[in-house]
Amino acid sequence: MTINDIARMAGVSKGTVSRVINHNPQGVSEQTRQRILELIEEVGYIPNRVAGSITLARTKTIGLIIPDIQNMFFPQMVRGVEDCAMENGYTLFLCNSDSNIHKEQQYLRAFLEKRVDGILVNTCGELEDRSLYRSVCQSGIPMVLLDRKSRDFTDKPGVYVDNQEAAYSGVTHLIDTGCRKILFLGGPKGVYTTGERLKGYRQALREAEIPFQKEYITYGAYSTASGYERVRHIIEAYPETDAIFAGADTIAIGVLRALRELNIPVPGQVSVLGFDNIMLSADLTPTLTTVAQPIYEMGYRAARKLLALIGGDPEGAKSECMSTTLVQRESTRSR
Amino acid sequence: MTINDIARMAGVSKGTVSRVINHNPQGVSEQTRQRILELIEEVGYIPNRVAGSITLARTKTIGLIIPDIQNMFFPQMVRGVEDCAMENGYTLFLCNSDSNIHKEQQYLRAFLEKRVDGILVNTCGELEDRSLYRSVCQSGIPMVLLDRKSRDFTDKPGVYVDNQEAAYSGVTHLIDTGCRKILFLGGPKGVYTTGERLKGYRQALREAEIPFQKEYITYGAYSTASGYERVRHIIEAYPETDAIFAGADTIAIGVLRALRELNIPVPGQVSVLGFDNIMLSADLTPTLTTVAQPIYEMGYRAARKLLALIGGDPEGAKSECMSTTLVQRESTRSR
DNA sequence: CTGAAAGCGCTAACAT
DNA sequence: ATGTTAGCGCTTTCAG
């Protein structure tokens, strides 16, 4: 069933049918419009948008690449993206890169081939294949970075938070409540956010004149298991620890569990500070003090920026920095 | 940059170029193939798959509709779907319906118009618009149901677990460990899984000759907040409660939090049983006893079934029932 | 092994 | 207000 069939059945030309299925306001009388609409309804014709896309040169589709939807940080962000996309008639391709550069490139390539109208990426780091990088740029497909800056796409706008400042405020809270021996359980080494958060940690120590000890720093996946495993080793090595700054709430969940199993009271003996404020952080035992990012909003804003870019609005080309807040709960002492 | 440009630059016909970009094994000499490949690489040509899709009548795209990716049950399932899709060269459209029939229909329609090769849906219930239902069927696009049966698409295959049997085994465990006054905090009324789990609950009570009390049953969203709020009211009304069967782990998280705030020891005074075994359930305090569903695997298998259907394999038309297991942890007493 | 040509279903001028 | 027609970029016979 094609537009030709409808045209023939309705006794009009396909141009007319095209006008009505595209809700083209003028160019067709109300009467014929109704007649065609009824016919379409009756025979169950569904326009083929992929055929239309080739002439229109737009697919009403956007692509999103994230490391892993199973990481509790991402669902909210993805939802923000999807809501904005759908409100504007776009459908969303979702891809999980596992922070693997090869997968990321493979998906990027698929997006280019499928002619998405825009690309959103929470990048894993740097691209290896320069030709793909060039292709993305020369394709002219708008792209906005989400949450993490890219060493390759330095010219692309993005939506971020000030990770250093955010970490600084969190660690300062730890210090203000009497902590001195603060472990940093970071995310993966080399990842943008990890580095920025470490800078904030160091800045807070420096200002409080607490010596920086590199043994207190570890790197690992942004996962519960990674937090859990690291705590067990590290606490044994540094029993003087009085606080742990987890580079993400997912890591903090593992930290809390490990501490509970070790019978170490939180925050009695060690305070625990998270980062992100995922929905779950208020349901943990103890509830988690954390540096809140506007996760859903970041996704939504990034999508909105992308749509602006697609629509040719120069506003879309600017990066945006959203603000964070410290959410104090039970896992750290109060002043 | 189109296939014509490449053909011209290479001094061959576009048919030849088409053969090489489609990795068509035969029909072109190794020599020209190499030459064209190099040229493509050099100029950065990216084939336009949407143009190809119109003649091929396939888009290498599948659509997935779920209620809400922010519900912690779904990320794992989506990941299972995505992994299978990507392994087979398919890209995934993700849509969140909020269990809203109108959104579900809107997305279904978008899938039809965009000519996805297959549809996967965790449906919210029944379709209202029969014409859309007819369209889905007459479009011939394969569809498989995931986790929840549909009252409309009764003829479509699906991947499920035996929810009744699963709930039965969980509640029986509660009874075996001495519980008698068991609350059921179900999911939304009318949703397929909720109904089946309630049947299992009743069956377990019946076999143990424990009278069924309808006051012990409540319905609500599959969310932490819903669990949290319901417990506070209901425990006050029925202080004799010695166990709570939450219709989902997400609900159980709220239950655990509420109980903790009320200083009710778990499982000392009340046992808590969840359903799903989301990743987090092992990290809760106390760790959650729950009926485990193979969440990732269900997504993966559903996608595989869909691809079988797309490939014309009649095996794909059969529904599949996966097995559940009871995972005993700290939130219930041991025998 | 390669070229030529006829579509695929639709949109967008341009006529009428 | 409607019809006509020339593509869009690619695949696929069918020849050569």
XYZ file of C-alpha atoms (C1' of nucleotides) in Angstrom:
702
model
C 0.000 0.000 0.000
C 1.612 3.201 -1.192
C 0.734 6.784 -1.787
C -0.032 5.844 -5.367
C -2.688 3.384 -4.322
C -4.373 5.999 -2.188
C -4.194 8.518 -4.999
C -5.743 6.120 -7.444
C -8.487 5.033 -5.077
C -9.316 8.602 -4.194
C -9.150 9.662 -7.809
C -6.575 12.361 -7.110
C -2.877 12.747 -7.785
C -0.236 11.597 -5.391
C 0.795 15.189 -4.870
C -2.515 15.840 -3.233
C -2.235 12.818 -1.022
C 1.257 13.880 -0.061
C -0.079 17.233 0.994
C -2.651 15.729 3.287
C -0.423 13.163 4.976
C 2.062 15.883 5.742
C -0.577 18.058 7.316
C 0.364 20.661 4.829
C -2.015 23.429 5.861
C -2.862 24.885 2.491
C -3.011 23.531 -0.998
C -5.952 21.198 -0.615
C -9.632 21.844 -0.032
C -11.149 20.784 3.229
C -13.481 18.529 1.370
C -10.923 16.437 -0.470
C -8.734 16.408 2.619
C -11.517 14.795 4.589
C -12.261 12.344 1.860
C -8.631 11.267 1.619
C -8.200 11.094 5.364
C -11.194 8.804 5.607
C -9.905 6.609 2.856
C -6.505 6.351 4.497
C -8.141 5.424 7.767
C -10.372 2.922 6.072
C -7.714 1.034 4.191
C -5.107 1.455 6.925
C -2.464 3.160 4.877
C 0.694 4.121 6.778
C 2.964 6.613 5.008
C 6.501 5.431 4.442
C 8.630 8.053 6.156
C 11.876 6.500 5.088
C 11.012 7.196 1.481
C 10.165 10.745 2.416
C 13.389 11.118 4.351
C 15.489 10.743 1.290
C 14.125 13.831 -0.378
C 13.620 15.765 2.823
C 17.127 14.985 3.986
C 15.941 14.550 7.534
C 14.843 11.480 9.420
C 13.344 12.905 12.609
C 15.668 10.626 14.474
C 18.477 11.355 16.895
C 21.158 9.047 18.210
C 22.412 8.773 21.769
C 25.496 6.920 22.923
C 26.087 6.266 26.602
C 28.457 3.858 28.338
C 25.843 1.565 29.872
C 22.188 1.990 30.667
C 22.668 -0.435 33.555
C 24.725 2.161 35.381
C 22.102 3.800 37.572
C 23.227 7.255 36.583
C 22.050 6.986 32.993
C 18.376 6.067 33.028
C 17.385 9.487 34.287
C 19.560 11.202 31.743
C 18.243 9.084 28.909
C 14.732 9.806 29.994
C 15.427 13.520 29.861
C 16.717 13.139 26.334
C 13.844 10.983 25.249
C 11.186 13.274 26.645
C 12.581 16.244 24.808
C 13.015 14.249 21.623
C 9.505 12.865 21.661
C 7.925 16.205 22.467
C 9.420 17.404 19.224
C 8.517 14.412 17.128
C 11.917 12.756 17.152
C 12.629 9.122 17.832
C 15.705 8.081 19.760
C 18.350 5.520 18.920
C 20.001 4.240 22.085
C 23.459 2.663 22.092
C 25.647 1.342 24.893
C 29.342 1.732 24.283
C 30.701 0.143 27.464
C 33.164 3.013 27.268
C 34.784 1.090 24.480
C 36.213 3.264 21.794
C 35.563 0.718 19.087
C 31.926 0.312 19.933
C 31.535 4.044 20.168
C 32.917 4.417 16.675
C 30.787 1.637 15.322
C 27.647 3.335 16.625
C 28.733 6.711 15.403
C 29.161 5.193 11.999
C 25.748 3.576 12.117
C 24.278 6.969 12.992
C 25.942 8.565 10.019
C 24.798 5.860 7.652
C 21.270 6.016 8.977
C 21.340 9.757 8.607
C 20.202 10.695 12.069
C 19.439 14.391 12.353
C 21.637 14.811 15.387
C 23.966 12.994 17.755
C 24.275 13.074 21.515
C 27.211 11.398 23.160
C 28.513 10.698 26.577
C 31.899 9.901 25.173
C 34.377 7.452 26.542
C 37.379 9.529 25.683
C 39.207 9.839 22.483
C 38.524 8.602 19.029
C 41.182 6.535 17.363
C 39.918 6.589 13.859
C 40.557 10.084 12.602
C 38.726 9.429 9.379
C 35.544 8.782 11.279
C 36.096 11.949 13.220
C 36.430 13.789 9.972
C 33.334 12.099 8.607
C 31.286 13.191 11.576
C 32.402 16.749 11.062
C 32.039 16.871 7.322
C 28.662 15.170 7.473
C 27.458 18.351 9.066
C 25.294 16.389 11.466
C 24.930 18.397 14.677
C 26.413 16.820 17.751
C 26.347 17.736 21.393
C 28.394 16.265 24.171
C 26.804 15.169 27.368
C 28.372 15.173 30.819
C 31.882 14.406 29.641
C 34.098 16.509 27.452
C 35.824 14.913 24.518
C 39.421 15.317 23.539
C 38.476 14.883 19.912
C 35.341 16.874 19.501
C 36.667 19.949 21.239
C 34.671 22.214 18.975
C 31.331 20.632 19.785
C 29.055 22.221 22.355
C 28.109 20.292 25.445
C 26.097 20.223 28.616
C 28.108 19.705 31.753
C 28.408 20.546 35.397
C 31.506 22.016 36.948
C 32.832 18.769 38.323
C 35.793 20.320 40.034
C 33.760 22.912 41.855
C 31.159 20.293 42.741
C 33.734 17.915 44.195
C 35.381 20.802 45.990
C 32.175 21.706 47.768
C 31.569 18.106 48.773
C 35.043 17.502 50.130
C 34.974 20.818 51.926
C 31.847 19.660 53.699
C 33.737 16.556 54.787
C 36.571 18.679 56.114
C 34.215 21.077 57.844
C 32.678 18.193 59.720
C 36.041 17.137 61.048
C 37.362 14.652 58.523
C 41.061 14.657 57.671
C 41.932 11.269 56.245
C 39.790 11.258 53.164
C 39.971 8.492 50.620
C 39.018 9.203 47.016
C 37.469 6.254 45.223
C 37.434 7.652 41.743
C 35.918 6.474 38.519
C 38.019 5.111 35.660
C 41.395 6.726 35.262
C 41.550 8.996 32.261
C 37.861 9.701 32.130
C 37.141 13.399 32.084
C 34.815 13.521 35.068
C 37.171 11.502 37.245
C 40.001 13.925 36.610
C 37.917 16.994 37.350
C 36.551 15.559 40.552
C 40.052 14.717 41.692
C 41.097 18.296 41.076
C 38.258 19.482 43.291
C 39.304 17.047 45.980
C 42.875 18.319 45.888
C 41.773 21.910 45.906
C 39.696 21.356 49.044
C 42.586 19.653 50.813
C 44.967 22.373 49.787
C 42.784 25.119 51.119
C 42.410 23.283 54.400
C 46.144 22.660 54.453
C 45.709 18.954 54.636
C 48.557 17.146 52.929
C 47.629 15.241 49.791
C 48.444 11.554 49.969
C 48.434 9.787 46.681
C 47.935 6.437 48.376
C 44.454 7.622 49.234
C 43.508 7.750 45.570
C 42.199 4.792 43.624
C 40.543 4.418 40.260
C 37.996 1.926 39.122
C 34.732 1.395 37.288
C 31.690 3.498 38.042
C 30.022 0.506 39.613
C 28.835 -0.844 42.905
C 31.168 -3.817 42.707
C 34.117 -1.548 42.150
C 33.291 0.452 45.281
C 32.699 -2.642 47.325
C 35.928 -4.308 46.394
C 38.141 -1.317 46.754
C 36.959 -0.456 50.250
C 37.819 -3.820 51.688
C 41.444 -3.572 50.626
C 42.002 0.040 51.269
C 40.467 0.258 54.717
C 42.752 -2.453 55.875
C 45.767 -0.562 54.592
C 44.665 2.783 56.000
C 42.698 2.184 59.182
C 43.011 5.862 60.043
C 40.483 6.706 57.317
C 37.716 8.967 58.540
C 35.931 9.675 55.272
C 35.448 8.273 51.805
C 34.600 10.383 48.816
C 33.112 8.116 46.191
C 33.382 9.379 42.635
C 29.782 8.374 41.981
C 26.763 7.222 43.955
C 26.966 3.819 42.337
C 30.411 3.458 43.854
C 29.119 4.744 47.196
C 26.505 2.007 47.307
C 29.271 -0.585 47.289
C 31.210 1.404 49.859
C 28.258 1.480 52.216
C 27.735 -2.207 51.873
C 31.374 -3.020 52.530
C 31.473 -0.786 55.558
C 28.379 -2.380 56.934
C 29.891 -5.829 56.557
C 33.056 -4.638 58.266
C 30.980 -3.228 61.092
C 32.364 0.211 60.594
C 29.781 2.776 61.652
C 28.803 5.439 59.160
C 29.206 8.282 59.808
C 30.402 7.443 63.320
C 33.797 6.225 62.235
C 33.869 7.110 58.573
C 31.761 9.549 56.645
C 30.720 8.649 53.113
C 30.133 11.184 50.395
C 28.720 10.326 46.994
C 28.391 12.152 43.701
C 25.372 12.413 41.366
C 22.349 12.112 43.643
C 20.729 9.275 41.801
C 17.178 8.632 42.887
C 18.195 5.774 45.072
C 20.560 7.720 47.272
C 17.752 8.767 49.585
C 16.760 5.136 50.117
C 20.108 3.760 51.181
C 21.074 2.864 54.716
C 22.256 5.305 55.875
C 20.836 7.785 53.409
C 23.645 9.163 51.308
C 25.108 12.636 51.437
C 26.011 13.472 47.887
C 26.799 16.176 45.387
C 23.682 16.472 43.266
C 23.795 16.839 39.519
C 20.589 17.727 37.662
C 20.704 14.453 35.789
C 17.356 14.421 34.026
C 17.673 18.089 33.249
C 21.092 17.609 31.690
C 19.665 15.082 29.299
C 16.714 17.267 28.511
C 18.811 20.364 27.966
C 21.301 18.536 25.811
C 18.502 17.285 23.601
C 17.036 20.746 23.423
C 20.379 22.165 22.432
C 20.717 19.532 19.770
C 17.306 20.346 18.364
C 18.226 24.011 18.317
C 21.308 23.128 16.318
C 19.245 21.018 13.956
C 16.881 23.919 13.534
C 19.808 26.160 12.674
C 19.590 28.217 15.835
C 23.072 29.549 16.681
C 22.150 29.474 20.368
C 22.685 25.759 20.162
C 26.386 26.144 19.580
C 27.154 27.314 23.106
C 28.141 24.936 25.855
C 26.120 25.007 28.982
C 27.232 24.484 32.549
C 24.566 23.458 35.014
C 24.812 23.865 38.744
C 25.252 21.281 41.441
C 24.226 21.308 45.070
C 25.375 19.430 48.109
C 22.616 17.268 49.539
C 23.330 16.461 53.162
C 21.895 13.262 54.501
C 22.893 10.699 57.094
C 26.147 9.335 55.745
C 28.183 12.336 56.830
C 28.197 14.129 60.154
C 26.468 17.435 60.502
C 28.304 20.422 61.779
C 28.718 13.015 -1.580
C 26.760 10.164 -3.131
C 27.355 6.842 -4.749
C 27.358 8.651 -8.084
C 30.277 10.818 -7.087
C 32.264 7.800 -6.062
C 31.383 6.023 -9.281
C 32.450 8.968 -11.360
C 35.683 9.504 -9.478
C 36.531 5.839 -9.694
C 35.530 5.660 -13.309
C 33.079 2.824 -12.739
C 29.313 2.573 -12.651
C 27.316 3.069 -9.511
C 26.276 -0.553 -9.658
C 29.849 -1.527 -9.012
C 30.196 0.847 -6.117
C 26.957 -0.470 -4.684
C 28.366 -3.968 -4.798
C 31.423 -3.009 -2.816
C 29.726 -0.971 -0.117
C 27.390 -3.839 0.520
C 30.213 -6.271 0.939
C 28.674 -8.234 -1.818
C 31.125 -11.118 -2.029
C 31.111 -11.727 -5.738
C 30.508 -9.577 -8.732
C 33.549 -7.361 -8.519
C 37.221 -8.060 -8.948
C 39.473 -7.785 -5.948
C 41.412 -5.107 -7.729
C 38.587 -2.667 -8.381
C 37.158 -3.416 -4.966
C 40.368 -2.257 -3.343
C 40.576 0.777 -5.499
C 37.046 1.827 -4.672
C 37.469 1.096 -0.989
C 40.520 3.312 -0.875
C 38.740 6.077 -2.681
C 35.796 5.871 -0.291
C 38.147 6.035 2.662
C 40.036 8.910 1.148
C 37.115 11.139 0.400
C 35.147 10.062 3.458
C 32.059 8.819 1.704
C 29.356 7.401 3.982
C 26.670 5.348 2.215
C 23.141 6.566 2.730
C 21.346 3.571 4.191
C 17.988 5.261 4.249
C 18.038 5.462 0.487
C 18.967 1.820 0.356
C 16.222 0.920 2.806
C 13.522 1.971 0.448
C 14.389 -0.610 -2.154
C 15.540 -3.232 0.313
C 12.379 -2.847 2.365
C 14.347 -3.233 5.559
C 15.903 -0.679 7.828
C 18.020 -2.767 10.183
C 16.230 -1.056 12.995
C 14.004 -2.405 15.739
C 11.739 -0.543 18.109
C 11.312 -1.159 21.824
C 8.602 0.286 24.032
C 8.853 0.040 27.800
C 7.004 1.898 30.538
C 9.943 3.842 31.961
C 13.670 3.342 31.806
C 13.923 4.994 35.207
C 12.259 1.986 36.783
C 15.266 -0.058 37.867
C 13.861 -3.211 36.386
C 14.207 -2.054 32.799
C 17.813 -1.071 32.226
C 18.968 -4.663 32.380
C 16.242 -5.804 30.062
C 16.944 -3.039 27.587
C 20.598 -3.893 27.676
C 19.790 -7.488 26.820
C 17.762 -6.325 23.861
C 20.380 -3.884 22.716
C 23.209 -6.371 22.916
C 21.380 -8.862 20.769
C 20.299 -6.184 18.328
C 23.775 -4.757 17.917
C 25.396 -8.139 17.551
C 23.184 -8.570 14.542
C 23.684 -5.160 13.036
C 20.424 -3.654 14.220
C 19.966 -0.294 15.865
C 17.426 0.183 18.612
C 14.720 2.781 19.002
C 13.843 3.239 22.661
C 10.515 4.668 23.791
C 9.044 5.225 27.244
C 5.287 4.906 27.390
C 4.714 5.637 31.087
C 2.202 2.842 30.745
C 0.058 5.324 28.923
C -1.984 3.797 26.165
C -1.894 6.922 24.055
C 1.840 7.229 24.157
C 2.195 3.554 23.404
C 0.068 3.980 20.319
C 1.902 7.057 19.227
C 5.207 5.187 19.374
C 3.794 2.153 17.655
C 2.672 4.411 14.875
C 6.071 6.063 14.634
C 7.609 2.605 14.341
C 5.297 1.696 11.504
C 5.958 4.917 9.648
C 9.678 4.573 10.092
C 9.446 1.017 8.893
C 11.284 -0.685 11.702
C 12.002 -4.317 10.940
C 10.498 -5.491 14.195
C 8.798 -4.349 17.372
C 9.321 -5.325 20.974
C 6.869 -4.172 23.584
C 6.380 -4.340 27.270
C 2.791 -3.323 26.887
C 0.727 -1.329 29.312
C -2.435 -3.225 28.656
C -4.934 -2.831 25.958
C -4.995 -0.827 22.801
C -7.908 1.510 22.299
C -7.453 2.298 18.688
C -8.428 -0.824 16.804
C -7.351 0.613 13.502
C -3.795 0.900 14.762
C -3.978 -2.645 15.963
C -5.067 -3.685 12.520
C -2.313 -1.638 10.967
C 0.317 -3.323 13.072
C -0.963 -6.697 11.987
C -1.426 -5.933 8.332
C 1.927 -4.201 8.139
C 3.363 -7.633 8.649
C 6.055 -6.223 10.912
C 7.037 -8.902 13.400
C 6.311 -8.144 17.007
C 7.149 -9.881 20.226
C 5.812 -9.169 23.654
C 8.101 -8.813 26.590
C 7.333 -9.659 30.199
C 3.676 -8.741 30.039
C 0.976 -10.311 27.949
C -1.313 -8.112 25.948
C -5.054 -8.373 25.718
C -4.909 -7.071 22.173
C -2.009 -8.832 20.619
C -3.001 -12.256 21.830
C -1.615 -13.870 18.722
C 1.877 -12.436 19.121
C 4.622 -14.526 20.680
C 6.269 -13.353 23.835
C 8.934 -13.989 26.412
C 7.688 -14.292 29.940
C 8.192 -15.975 33.258
C 5.496 -17.867 35.077
C 4.598 -15.072 37.440
C 2.056 -17.079 39.366
C 4.383 -19.975 40.017
C 7.174 -17.562 40.899
C 5.056 -15.670 43.408
C 3.793 -18.942 44.792
C 7.284 -20.140 45.538
C 8.200 -16.882 47.208
C 5.140 -16.708 49.421
C 5.522 -20.347 50.305
C 8.986 -19.560 51.570
C 7.481 -16.853 53.746
C 4.961 -19.297 55.137
C 7.587 -21.963 55.672
C 9.571 -19.571 57.793
C 6.624 -18.956 60.039
C 4.842 -15.978 58.544
C 1.049 -15.890 58.570
C -0.028 -12.280 58.233
C 1.359 -11.489 54.829
C 0.683 -8.204 53.117
C 0.784 -8.011 49.327
C 1.963 -4.689 47.990
C 1.194 -5.220 44.337
C 1.949 -3.264 41.246
C -0.694 -1.328 39.346
C -4.138 -2.890 39.338
C -5.023 -4.373 35.997
C -1.470 -4.951 34.874
C -0.869 -8.503 33.794
C 2.063 -9.269 36.071
C 0.308 -7.895 39.124
C -2.653 -10.173 38.576
C -0.521 -13.272 38.097
C 1.552 -12.606 41.172
C -1.568 -12.139 43.221
C -2.799 -15.515 42.032
C 0.428 -17.091 43.205
C 0.059 -15.398 46.557
C -3.456 -16.708 46.969
C -2.483 -20.166 45.893
C 0.254 -20.312 48.507
C -2.116 -19.161 51.241
C -4.745 -21.630 50.167
C -2.384 -24.555 50.281
C -1.250 -23.530 53.726
C -4.856 -23.042 54.778
C -4.294 -19.469 55.719
C -7.397 -17.393 55.166
C -7.158 -14.784 52.459
C -7.806 -11.273 53.668
C -8.501 -8.784 50.983
C -7.534 -5.911 53.294
C -3.977 -7.169 53.014
C -3.881 -6.399 49.317
C -2.970 -3.023 47.887
C -2.109 -1.809 44.423
C 0.187 0.957 43.359
C 2.949 2.004 41.027
C 6.028 -0.154 40.553
C 8.088 2.439 42.376
C 10.030 3.005 45.539
C 7.795 5.870 46.585
C 4.741 3.718 46.182
C 6.202 1.057 48.481
C 7.313 3.587 51.019
C 3.986 5.338 51.256
C 1.841 2.274 51.376
C 3.762 0.651 54.207
C 3.317 3.560 56.568
C -0.448 3.467 56.315
C -0.957 -0.206 56.196
C 1.312 -1.191 59.049
C -0.585 1.117 61.295
C -3.856 -0.505 60.306
C -2.530 -4.060 60.596
C 0.112 -4.178 63.308
C -0.098 -7.973 63.332
C 1.735 -8.058 59.980
C 4.652 -10.466 59.995
C 5.636 -10.335 56.328
C 5.364 -8.148 53.283
C 5.458 -9.474 49.756
C 6.377 -6.596 47.482
C 5.278 -6.983 43.879
C 8.661 -5.750 42.691
C 12.079 -5.024 44.158
C 11.610 -1.346 43.478
C 8.598 -1.447 45.770
C 10.568 -3.447 48.332
C 13.217 -0.746 48.516
C 10.587 1.698 49.719
C 9.221 -0.891 52.112
C 12.622 -1.441 53.656
C 13.154 2.237 54.089
C 9.785 2.770 55.712
C 10.304 -0.123 58.081
C 13.671 1.200 59.070
C 12.193 4.585 59.844
C 9.464 2.951 61.897
C 12.088 0.960 63.778
C 10.536 -2.292 62.801
C 13.226 -4.961 62.628
C 13.550 -6.944 59.417
C 13.222 -9.877 59.448
C 12.875 -9.914 63.245
C 9.363 -8.570 63.255
C 8.454 -8.571 59.602
C 10.003 -10.421 56.716
C 10.251 -8.690 53.365
C 10.147 -10.482 50.050
C 10.778 -8.811 46.726
C 10.303 -9.794 43.116
C 12.704 -9.418 40.170
C 16.166 -9.581 41.721
C 17.401 -6.332 40.288
C 21.121 -5.861 40.673
C 20.716 -3.643 43.655
C 18.834 -6.109 45.793
C 22.077 -7.592 47.107
C 23.258 -4.170 48.253
C 20.267 -3.180 50.324
C 20.142 -3.196 54.108
C 19.182 -5.842 54.878
C 19.948 -7.636 51.634
C 16.708 -8.552 49.967
C 15.232 -12.002 49.578
C 13.537 -12.008 46.212
C 12.136 -14.063 43.390
C 14.684 -13.755 40.621
C 13.720 -13.241 37.011
C 16.397 -13.574 34.330
C 15.940 -9.933 33.370
C 18.820 -9.410 30.966
C 18.233 -12.785 29.431
C 14.567 -12.066 28.827
C 15.490 -8.988 26.862
C 18.144 -10.843 24.951
C 15.895 -13.772 24.154
C 13.034 -11.565 23.098
C 15.304 -9.745 20.682
C 16.614 -13.035 19.378
C 13.101 -14.274 18.845
C 12.244 -11.079 17.016
C 15.239 -11.455 14.756
C 14.236 -15.018 14.044
C 10.812 -13.794 13.030
C 12.356 -11.121 10.847
C 14.485 -13.768 9.241
C 11.401 -15.828 8.544
C 12.245 -18.571 11.011
C 9.002 -20.156 12.237
C 10.725 -20.924 15.565
C 10.258 -17.268 16.342
C 6.495 -17.614 16.532
C 6.500 -19.616 19.751
C 6.215 -17.973 23.129
C 8.877 -18.736 25.635
C 8.609 -19.093 29.381
C 11.775 -18.609 31.356
C 12.364 -19.883 34.828
C 12.617 -18.040 38.101
C 14.421 -18.898 41.296
C 14.052 -17.829 44.869
C 17.102 -15.984 46.131
C 17.250 -16.077 49.911
C 19.025 -13.241 51.617
C 18.705 -11.404 54.915
C 15.276 -9.838 54.675
C 13.459 -13.083 55.432
C 14.125 -15.609 58.164
C 15.804 -18.842 57.341
C 14.230 -22.095 58.254
C 33.314 -8.656 -14.037
C 30.943 -4.454 -15.079
C 27.521 -1.074 -17.108
C 22.865 0.623 -18.105
C 18.449 1.427 -16.706
C 14.275 0.776 -14.277
C 12.330 1.447 -10.236
C 11.573 1.988 -4.579
C 7.782 5.665 -2.240
C 7.798 10.106 -1.602
C 8.495 15.440 -2.017
C 8.676 19.664 -4.369
C 8.711 22.662 -7.820
C 6.142 24.020 -11.733
C 2.078 23.926 -14.446
C -2.737 24.244 -15.123
C -6.913 23.643 -5.620
C -4.880 19.966 -7.990
C -2.025 17.430 -11.455
C 2.556 16.490 -13.537
C 7.076 15.514 -13.359
C 11.681 15.369 -12.108
C 14.465 13.799 -8.918
C 16.359 11.876 -3.889
C 20.451 7.873 -3.400
C 20.462 3.425 -3.814
C 19.567 -1.694 -5.363
C 18.825 -4.854 -8.754
C 17.787 -7.117 -12.785
C 19.428 -7.750 -17.334
C 22.791 -7.142 -20.906
C 27.197 -7.191 -22.600
